Coordinates of C-alpha atoms and ligand atoms in Angstrom, one line a residue:
K1150 CA 21.8 -5.0 18.6
M1151 CA 18.5 -6.7 19.7
Y1152 CA 17.3 -6.0 16.1
D1153 CA 20.4 -7.8 14.7
W1154 CA 19.8 -10.7 17.0
L1155 CA 16.1 -11.0 16.1
A1156 CA 16.9 -10.8 12.4
G1157 CA 19.4 -13.7 12.7
K1158 CA 20.6 -14.9 9.4
S1159 CA 18.1 -12.7 7.5
N1160 CA 19.9 -9.6 8.8
L1161 CA 20.8 -7.3 5.8
K1162 CA 23.9 -5.8 7.6
P1163 CA 24.8 -5.4 11.2
S1164 CA 23.7 -2.3 13.0
R1165 CA 26.1 0.2 14.7
Y1166 CA 26.1 3.1 17.0
L1167 CA 26.8 6.5 15.4
R1168 CA 28.3 9.5 17.1
A1169 CA 26.3 12.8 16.8
K1170 CA 28.5 14.0 14.0
D1171 CA 28.3 10.8 12.0
A1172 CA 24.5 10.7 12.5
K1173 CA 24.4 14.2 11.0
K1174 CA 26.6 13.1 8.1
S1175 CA 24.3 10.1 7.4
F1176 CA 21.2 12.3 7.5
P1177 CA 22.2 15.9 7.0
M1178 CA 18.7 17.2 7.5
L1179 CA 18.7 16.2 11.2
K1180 CA 18.9 19.1 13.7
A1181 CA 22.4 19.2 15.3
K1182 CA 21.1 20.9 18.5
G1183 CA 20.5 18.4 21.2
L1184 CA 21.7 15.5 19.0
R1185 CA 23.8 12.9 21.0
G1186 CA 24.1 10.1 18.5
G1187 CA 22.1 7.5 16.7
V1188 CA 21.9 3.9 15.6
L1189 CA 22.4 2.9 12.0
Y1190 CA 20.5 -0.2 11.0
Y1191 CA 19.3 -1.8 7.7
D1192 CA 15.8 -2.6 6.7
G1193 CA 13.8 -3.4 3.5
Q1194 CA 11.0 -1.4 2.0
F1195 CA 8.4 -2.1 -0.7
D1196 CA 5.5 -0.6 -2.6
D1197 CA 2.6 -2.2 -0.9
A1198 CA 0.2 -1.8 -3.8
R1199 CA 2.5 -3.5 -6.2
M1200 CA 3.1 -6.3 -3.6
N1201 CA -0.6 -6.7 -3.1
V1202 CA -1.4 -7.0 -6.8
T1203 CA 1.6 -9.3 -7.3
I1204 CA 0.4 -11.7 -4.6
A1205 CA -3.1 -11.8 -6.1
M1206 CA -1.7 -12.4 -9.6
T1207 CA 0.6 -15.2 -8.3
A1208 CA -2.4 -16.8 -6.5
I1209 CA -4.2 -16.8 -9.9
Q1210 CA -1.2 -18.4 -11.5
Q1211 CA -1.3 -21.1 -8.8
G1212 CA -5.0 -21.9 -9.6
A1213 CA -7.0 -19.5 -7.4
T1214 CA -10.0 -17.6 -8.7
V1215 CA -9.7 -13.9 -7.7
L1216 CA -12.5 -11.4 -7.9
N1217 CA -12.1 -7.7 -7.3
H1218 CA -14.8 -5.0 -6.9
V1219 CA -16.9 -7.8 -5.3
E1220 CA -18.0 -7.8 -1.7
V1221 CA -19.4 -10.3 0.7
T1222 CA -22.9 -9.2 1.8
D1223 CA -24.0 -12.3 3.7
L1224 CA -22.9 -15.8 4.8
R1225 CA -24.8 -18.9 3.9
K1226 CA -25.4 -21.7 6.3
E1227 CA -26.9 -25.2 6.3
N1228 CA -27.6 -27.0 9.6
S1229 CA -25.8 -24.2 11.4
R1230 CA -22.6 -24.8 9.5
L1231 CA -21.2 -22.3 7.0
V1232 CA -21.4 -23.4 3.4
G1233 CA -20.5 -20.3 1.5
A1234 CA -21.3 -16.6 1.1
T1235 CA -23.5 -14.3 -0.9
V1236 CA -21.4 -11.8 -2.8
R1237 CA -22.3 -8.6 -4.7
D1238 CA -20.7 -7.3 -7.9
R1239 CA -20.2 -3.6 -7.1
F1240 CA -20.4 -2.6 -10.8
T1241 CA -23.6 -4.4 -11.8
G1242 CA -25.1 -4.7 -8.4
E1243 CA -25.7 -8.4 -9.2
A1244 CA -25.6 -10.7 -6.1
F1245 CA -24.6 -14.3 -6.5
P1246 CA -23.8 -17.3 -4.2
V1247 CA -20.4 -18.8 -3.7
K1248 CA -20.1 -22.3 -2.3
A1249 CA -17.2 -23.1 0.0
K1250 CA -16.0 -25.8 2.3
V1251 CA -14.3 -23.2 4.4
V1252 CA -15.0 -19.5 4.6
V1253 CA -11.9 -17.4 5.6
N1254 CA -12.6 -13.9 6.9
A1255 CA -9.4 -12.0 6.1
T1256 CA -11.0 -8.5 5.9
G1257 CA -8.5 -6.8 8.2
P1258 CA -10.1 -4.0 10.3
F1259 CA -13.5 -5.0 8.9
C1260 CA -13.5 -8.5 10.2
D1261 CA -16.0 -7.9 13.0
H1262 CA -18.6 -6.8 10.3
I1263 CA -18.3 -10.3 8.7
R1264 CA -18.3 -12.0 12.1
H1265 CA -21.6 -10.3 12.9
M1266 CA -23.0 -11.8 9.6
D1267 CA -22.2 -15.2 11.1
D1268 CA -23.3 -14.4 14.7
P1269 CA -24.9 -11.0 15.5
Q1270 CA -24.0 -11.5 19.2
A1271 CA -20.3 -12.2 18.6
P1272 CA -18.2 -10.0 20.8
K1273 CA -16.0 -7.5 18.9
M1274 CA -12.5 -8.8 18.4
L1275 CA -10.8 -5.7 17.0
S1276 CA -10.3 -2.1 17.4
A1277 CA -8.5 0.0 14.9
S1278 CA -6.0 2.8 14.9
S1279 CA -5.6 5.1 12.0
G1280 CA -2.2 6.3 10.7
I1281 CA -1.4 8.8 8.1
H1282 CA 1.5 9.2 5.7
I1283 CA 2.4 12.3 3.8
V1284 CA 4.6 12.6 0.7
L1285 CA 7.2 15.2 0.2
D1286 CA 9.8 15.8 -2.5
K1287 CA 12.9 13.7 -2.5
R1288 CA 15.1 16.6 -1.4
F1289 CA 13.8 16.0 2.2
S1290 CA 15.8 12.8 2.6
P1291 CA 19.1 11.4 1.4
P1292 CA 18.7 9.0 -1.5
A1293 CA 19.4 5.7 0.4
T1294 CA 19.0 6.6 4.1
G1295 CA 15.8 7.0 6.2
L1296 CA 15.5 8.3 9.7
L1297 CA 13.3 6.9 12.4
I1298 CA 12.7 8.7 15.7
P1299 CA 11.4 5.8 17.9
K1300 CA 9.9 8.1 20.5
T1301 CA 8.9 11.7 19.9
E1302 CA 8.2 14.0 22.8
D1303 CA 4.6 12.7 22.8
G1304 CA 5.7 9.1 22.6
R1305 CA 5.0 8.4 18.9
V1306 CA 7.2 7.1 16.1
L1307 CA 8.3 9.6 13.4
F1308 CA 10.0 8.5 10.2
L1309 CA 11.3 10.1 7.0
L1310 CA 12.1 7.6 4.3
P1311 CA 13.2 7.8 0.7
W1312 CA 10.4 6.0 -1.1
L1313 CA 9.5 5.7 -4.8
G1314 CA 11.6 8.8 -5.7
H1315 CA 10.0 10.9 -2.9
T1316 CA 10.1 11.2 0.8
L1317 CA 7.5 9.3 2.8
V1318 CA 6.8 10.7 6.3
G1319 CA 4.7 9.2 9.0
T1320 CA 2.9 8.5 11.1
T1321 CA 0.1 9.0 13.5
D1322 CA -1.5 6.5 15.7
N1323 CA -5.0 7.4 16.8
P1324 CA -8.0 5.3 17.9
A1325 CA -10.3 5.3 14.9
K1326 CA -13.8 4.3 13.8
I1327 CA -13.8 1.5 11.3
E1328 CA -14.9 2.9 8.0
S1329 CA -13.8 2.4 4.5
N1330 CA -13.2 5.9 3.1
L1331 CA -10.8 7.1 5.8
K1332 CA -9.2 10.4 4.9
P1333 CA -6.3 12.2 6.7
T1334 CA -7.4 15.3 8.5
E1335 CA -5.7 18.7 8.1
E1336 CA -4.9 18.4 11.8
D1337 CA -3.0 15.1 11.2
I1338 CA -1.0 16.6 8.4
Q1339 CA -0.1 19.6 10.5
Y1340 CA 0.9 17.3 13.4
I1341 CA 3.4 15.6 11.1
L1342 CA 4.7 18.9 9.7
R1343 CA 5.2 20.3 13.2
H1344 CA 7.2 17.2 14.2
I1345 CA 9.4 17.5 11.1
E1346 CA 10.3 21.1 12.0
Q1347 CA 11.1 20.0 15.5
Y1348 CA 13.6 17.4 14.6
F1349 CA 14.9 18.4 11.2
D1350 CA 16.7 21.4 9.8
V1351 CA 14.6 21.6 6.7
P1352 CA 12.0 24.3 6.4
V1353 CA 8.8 22.5 5.3
S1354 CA 5.4 24.1 4.5
R1355 CA 1.9 22.8 3.7
Q1356 CA 2.7 23.5 0.0
D1357 CA 5.4 20.9 0.1
V1358 CA 2.9 18.1 0.8
L1359 CA 2.3 16.4 -2.5
S1360 CA -0.1 13.8 -1.1
A1361 CA -1.4 12.3 2.1
W1362 CA -3.4 9.3 3.0
S1363 CA -4.8 7.4 6.0
G1364 CA -5.0 3.7 6.7
L1365 CA -6.4 1.5 9.4
R1366 CA -4.3 -0.8 11.5
P1367 CA -6.3 -3.8 12.8
L1368 CA -5.5 -4.3 16.5
V1369 CA -6.6 -7.2 18.6
S1370 CA -8.7 -5.6 21.3
N1371 CA -7.7 -5.3 24.9
P1372 CA -10.7 -3.7 26.7
K1373 CA -8.4 -2.3 29.4
A1374 CA -6.1 -0.4 27.0
S1375 CA -6.6 3.4 26.7
D1376 CA -4.0 4.0 24.0
T1377 CA -4.0 2.0 20.7
A1378 CA -0.2 2.2 20.5
G1379 CA -0.1 -0.4 23.3
L1380 CA -2.4 -2.9 21.6
S1381 CA -1.1 -6.1 19.9
R1382 CA 0.0 -6.0 16.3
D1383 CA 0.2 -9.9 16.2
H1384 CA -2.3 -11.9 14.2
I1385 CA -4.8 -14.3 15.6
V1386 CA -6.8 -17.1 14.0
H1387 CA -10.3 -17.6 15.4
V1388 CA -12.8 -20.3 14.4
S1389 CA -16.5 -19.7 15.2
D1390 CA -19.0 -22.4 16.1
S1391 CA -20.3 -22.4 12.6
G1392 CA -16.8 -22.7 11.1
L1393 CA -16.1 -19.1 10.1
L1394 CA -12.3 -18.8 10.2
T1395 CA -11.1 -15.3 11.0
V1396 CA -7.5 -14.3 10.5
T1397 CA -6.7 -10.8 11.5
G1398 CA -4.5 -8.4 13.5
G1399 CA -1.2 -9.0 11.6
K1400 CA 1.1 -6.9 9.6
W1401 CA 2.5 -6.9 6.1
T1402 CA 5.8 -8.2 7.5
T1403 CA 4.0 -11.3 8.7
Y1404 CA 1.6 -11.8 5.8
R1405 CA 3.0 -15.2 4.8
K1406 CA 2.9 -16.6 8.3
M1407 CA -0.7 -15.3 8.6
A1408 CA -1.6 -17.1 5.4
L1409 CA 0.1 -20.3 6.5
D1410 CA -1.6 -20.4 9.9
A1411 CA -5.0 -19.6 8.2
V1412 CA -4.6 -22.4 5.7
D1413 CA -3.5 -24.9 8.3
H1414 CA -6.6 -24.1 10.3
A1415 CA -8.8 -24.3 7.2
V1416 CA -7.5 -27.8 6.5
K1417 CA -8.8 -28.8 9.9
V1418 CA -12.1 -26.9 9.8
G1419 CA -13.0 -28.1 6.4
K1420 CA -11.5 -31.6 6.8
L1421 CA -9.6 -30.9 3.6
S1422 CA -7.1 -33.2 2.0
P1423 CA -4.0 -31.1 1.1
L1424 CA -1.7 -32.5 -1.6
G1425 CA 1.2 -31.7 0.7
P1426 CA 2.6 -29.2 3.2
S1427 CA 2.5 -25.4 2.3
R1428 CA 4.8 -24.5 -0.5
S1429 CA 4.3 -20.7 -0.3
E1430 CA 7.7 -20.2 1.2
V1431 CA 9.3 -21.5 -2.0
V1432 CA 6.8 -20.3 -4.6
P1433 CA 8.3 -17.2 -6.3
L1434 CA 6.0 -14.3 -6.7
M1435 CA 5.3 -13.3 -10.4
G1436 CA 8.2 -11.3 -11.8
A1437 CA 10.7 -12.9 -9.5
V1438 CA 11.9 -15.6 -11.9
G1439 CA 14.3 -14.0 -14.4
Y1440 CA 14.9 -10.9 -12.3
S1441 CA 18.5 -9.8 -11.8
E1442 CA 20.1 -6.7 -10.4
D1443 CA 21.2 -5.6 -13.8
L1444 CA 17.6 -5.6 -15.2
P1445 CA 17.3 -1.8 -15.3
K1446 CA 20.5 -1.6 -17.4
R1447 CA 19.3 -4.3 -19.8
L1448 CA 15.9 -2.5 -20.1
Q1449 CA 17.6 0.7 -20.9
K1450 CA 19.7 -1.0 -23.6
E1451 CA 17.1 -3.1 -25.2
F1452 CA 14.2 -0.7 -25.1
G1453 CA 16.0 2.7 -25.0
L1454 CA 14.2 3.7 -21.8
A1455 CA 15.3 6.5 -19.6
E1456 CA 17.3 5.5 -16.5
D1457 CA 14.5 6.4 -13.9
V1458 CA 11.9 4.6 -16.0
A1459 CA 14.0 1.5 -16.3
Q1460 CA 14.7 1.5 -12.5
H1461 CA 11.0 2.0 -11.8
L1462 CA 9.8 -0.7 -14.1
A1463 CA 12.3 -3.3 -12.8
K1464 CA 11.3 -2.5 -9.2
A1465 CA 7.6 -2.5 -9.8
Y1466 CA 7.2 -5.5 -12.2
G1467 CA 10.4 -7.5 -11.7
A1468 CA 11.1 -9.6 -14.8
L1469 CA 7.7 -8.7 -16.2
A1470 CA 9.0 -5.2 -16.8
R1471 CA 9.9 -6.4 -20.3
E1472 CA 6.2 -6.9 -21.1
V1473 CA 5.5 -3.3 -20.0
A1474 CA 8.5 -2.1 -21.9
T1475 CA 7.2 -3.9 -25.0
L1476 CA 3.9 -2.1 -24.8
A1477 CA 5.8 1.1 -24.4
R1478 CA 7.7 0.3 -27.6
E1479 CA 4.4 -0.4 -29.4
G1480 CA 3.2 3.2 -29.0
Y1481 CA 2.5 3.7 -25.2
G1482 CA 5.9 5.0 -24.2
Q1483 CA 5.0 8.5 -23.0
R1484 CA 5.2 9.4 -19.3
L1485 CA 1.8 9.8 -17.7
A1486 CA 3.2 12.9 -15.9
D1487 CA 6.4 14.8 -16.3
A1488 CA 8.9 14.2 -13.5
H1489 CA 7.4 10.8 -12.7
P1490 CA 8.6 7.5 -14.3
Y1491 CA 5.1 6.0 -14.8
L1492 CA 4.4 5.2 -18.5
E1493 CA 1.2 5.0 -20.5
A1494 CA 2.1 1.4 -21.1
E1495 CA 1.4 0.7 -17.4
V1496 CA -2.2 1.7 -17.9
L1497 CA -2.7 -0.9 -20.6
Y1498 CA -0.7 -3.5 -18.6
G1499 CA -2.8 -2.8 -15.5
I1500 CA -6.0 -3.4 -17.5
R1501 CA -4.8 -6.4 -19.5
H1502 CA -2.8 -8.3 -16.9
E1503 CA -3.6 -7.0 -13.4
M1504 CA -7.4 -6.7 -13.3
G1505 CA -7.5 -2.9 -13.4
Y1506 CA -11.1 -1.9 -14.1
T1507 CA -11.3 1.8 -13.0
V1508 CA -9.2 4.9 -13.3
T1509 CA -8.7 4.8 -9.6
D1510 CA -7.4 1.2 -9.8
V1511 CA -4.8 2.3 -12.3
L1512 CA -3.7 5.6 -10.8
A1513 CA -3.8 4.6 -7.2
R1514 CA -3.5 0.8 -7.0
R1515 CA -1.4 -0.4 -10.0
T1516 CA 0.8 2.7 -10.4
R1517 CA 1.3 4.9 -7.3
L1518 CA 0.9 8.3 -9.0
A1519 CA -2.3 9.3 -7.0
F1520 CA -0.6 8.4 -3.8
L1521 CA 2.6 10.3 -4.6
D1522 CA 1.5 13.4 -6.2
I1523 CA -2.2 14.3 -6.5
G1524 CA -1.7 17.2 -8.8
S1525 CA 0.2 15.1 -11.3
A1526 CA -2.4 12.3 -11.1
R1527 CA -5.1 14.9 -11.9
R1528 CA -3.1 16.1 -14.9
A1529 CA -2.6 12.5 -16.1
L1530 CA -6.3 11.8 -15.9
P1531 CA -7.4 12.8 -19.5
R1532 CA -4.8 10.5 -21.1
V1533 CA -5.6 7.6 -18.7
L1534 CA -9.3 8.0 -19.5
E1535 CA -8.5 7.9 -23.2
I1536 CA -6.3 4.8 -23.0
M1537 CA -8.8 2.9 -20.7
G1538 CA -11.8 4.1 -22.6
D1539 CA -10.4 2.9 -26.0
E1540 CA -9.2 -0.4 -24.6
L1541 CA -12.4 -1.2 -22.6
G1542 CA -14.9 0.4 -25.1
W1543 CA -16.2 3.0 -22.6
D1544 CA -18.9 5.3 -24.0
P1545 CA -18.8 9.1 -23.2
A1546 CA -21.1 8.6 -20.2
R1547 CA -18.8 5.9 -18.7
R1548 CA -15.8 8.1 -19.2
R1549 CA -17.5 11.0 -17.4
E1550 CA -18.6 8.6 -14.6
E1551 CA -15.0 7.4 -14.2
E1552 CA -13.7 10.9 -14.2
Q1553 CA -16.2 11.9 -11.4
K1554 CA -15.4 8.8 -9.4
F1555 CA -11.7 9.6 -9.5
E1556 CA -12.4 13.2 -8.5
D1557 CA -14.6 11.9 -5.6
Y1558 CA -11.7 9.7 -4.5
L1559 CA -9.4 12.7 -4.3
S1560 CA -11.7 15.4 -3.3
D1561 CA -12.1 14.7 0.4
L1562 CA -8.4 15.4 1.0
P1563 CA -8.5 18.9 2.6
D1564 CA -6.2 21.0 0.4
F1565 CA -5.9 18.8 -2.6
A1566 CA -9.4 19.4 -3.7
K1567 CA -8.6 21.9 -6.5
P1568 CA -5.8 21.6 -9.1
Q1569 CA -2.9 23.4 -7.6
E1570 CA 0.7 24.1 -8.4
N1571 CA 2.3 22.0 -5.7
G1572 CA 3.2 19.0 -7.8
A1573 CA 6.6 17.8 -9.0
E1574 CA 5.6 18.7 -12.5
A1575 CA 4.9 22.3 -11.5
R1576 CA 8.3 22.5 -9.8
A1577 CA 10.0 20.9 -12.8
A1578 CA 8.3 23.5 -15.1
R1579 CA 9.4 26.3 -12.8
S1580 CA 13.0 25.2 -12.8
A1581 CA 13.1 24.5 -16.5
Ligands
FAD728 C1 -0.3 3.9 8.7 C2 0.0 2.4 8.6 C3 1.4 2.0 8.6 C4 1.7 0.7 8.6 N1 3.0 0.3 8.5 C5 3.3 -1.0 8.4 C6 4.6 -1.5 8.3 O1 5.6 -0.6 8.3 N2 4.9 -2.8 8.2 C7 3.9 -3.7 8.3 O2 4.2 -4.9 8.2 N3 2.6 -3.3 8.4 C8 2.2 -2.0 8.5 N4 0.9 -1.6 8.6 C9 -0.1 -2.7 8.9 C10 -0.6 -3.3 7.6 O3 -0.9 -2.4 6.6 C11 -1.9 -4.0 8.0 O4 -1.8 -4.6 9.2 C12 -2.3 -5.0 7.0 O5 -2.7 -4.3 5.8 C13 -3.5 -5.9 7.4 O6 -3.7 -6.8 6.4 P1 -5.1 -7.5 6.2 O7 -5.0 -8.3 4.9 O8 -5.4 -8.3 7.4 O9 -6.1 -6.4 6.0 P2 -6.3 -5.3 4.9 O10 -5.0 -5.0 4.2 O11 -7.0 -4.1 5.5 O12 -7.2 -6.0 3.8 C14 -8.6 -6.3 4.1 C15 -9.3 -6.3 2.8 O13 -10.6 -6.8 3.0 C16 -11.5 -6.2 2.2 N5 -12.9 -6.3 2.7 C17 -13.4 -5.7 3.8 N6 -14.7 -6.0 3.9 C18 -15.0 -6.8 2.8 C19 -16.2 -7.5 2.4 N7 -17.4 -7.4 3.0 N8 -16.2 -8.2 1.2 C20 -15.0 -8.3 0.5 N9 -13.8 -7.7 0.9 C21 -13.9 -7.0 2.0 C22 -11.0 -4.7 2.2 O14 -11.5 -4.0 1.0 C23 -9.5 -5.0 2.1 O15 -9.0 -5.0 0.8 C24 0.6 -0.3 8.6 C25 -0.7 0.1 8.6 C26 -1.0 1.5 8.6 C27 -2.5 1.9 8.7

């Protein structure tokens, strides 16, 4: 009820208490033994990679210049004030300066690294906790209901959610070193599997895990805290003596408020003259204009797409799904992997319209295939290489390099290192 109250007018639907038998009906996989009841509440979900790309593309549409695969290696000062940064192109290795009236450090868990470029003595602002997600087949959850256990026996949160045609299960919350190529450990995966068995009536084995990944949560430090679950998830804005504006510690849910606060501070720090108050609350993200609930049906009718493909394209691209469907009609209409709705057309669209430059960009950050099913992503690799290579004019050496980089990206994952028969494709083939 507190949740309803906090959601106010934005509440999707009111929550209600469920008796044990109704809880079991809503989520049949739940163990009946020891079950006393539950609370049914409504929440939204999204594909964070699609959201991230869409925000970047919308920023470009609004006049921003966006660079990917480019990193800040140093900050530039004049008379002790920041005047820009030195950045390095990760492909060419070329470094070049960028002038700026205000430098905003929005590097999440890595923000102290940038702050130390500004002031090597700056005290650390953040610690990080790592959390993993694993992906299981859709049969592990009902199609439109998730389940959250707010406090497991060891005080963690456990959830099973229907997500992108699969079941997403998470998560862990462990103090972590801040590093960029974080990978889930076998121990983390086993921890989640053990907890599924404890609360759910579905036998689950390591072979059912299609994919797993780990992420860092930026947490505003409290030196007295011994457990990262108790640290603040709220964002803070900090301005250093030289004018470095750091915004960090927030969540996806609060991203727009984080941006608003950061820009308001930037106006003051840089003595900027904004044309007016922030409009981001009313600026639709790309693909929002022209979207309607019946878009999947219209795509099916107009382009002859399969139902799951039309649903996926509408969800992932909004009204821009028509552009992807047009590419599909022009000869890129095959699925990248059986039993998944991703199309060859999305590879081309990712390169042409969403700044996709590498195979990993396309398979992990434009489509979600590598996150959902590593085996299927591997099997899709040759065709993705072919489409990207032809479109971008890659020579055989570059194709081999891309293949190796994608393999490196996947290979640290404990049991996903070799092609194996645990993907949806393999199961589809078995049941055919
Ligand atoms: C397991 C897990 C579950 C979560 N669940 C939720 C949830 O349900 N709801 C929710 O709202 N939030 C959730 N979060 C939190 C959310 O994902 C993060 O808080 C959020 O991504 C932080 O956003 P950010 O932009 O500050 O940092 P990030 O998303 O980490 O982005 C920082 C960016 O800075 C870049 N960068 C770093 N160094 C440099 C450099 N030198 N030069 C250029 N770029 C650089 C990085 O490459 C990265 O792209 C979850 C996080 C985890 C790990």
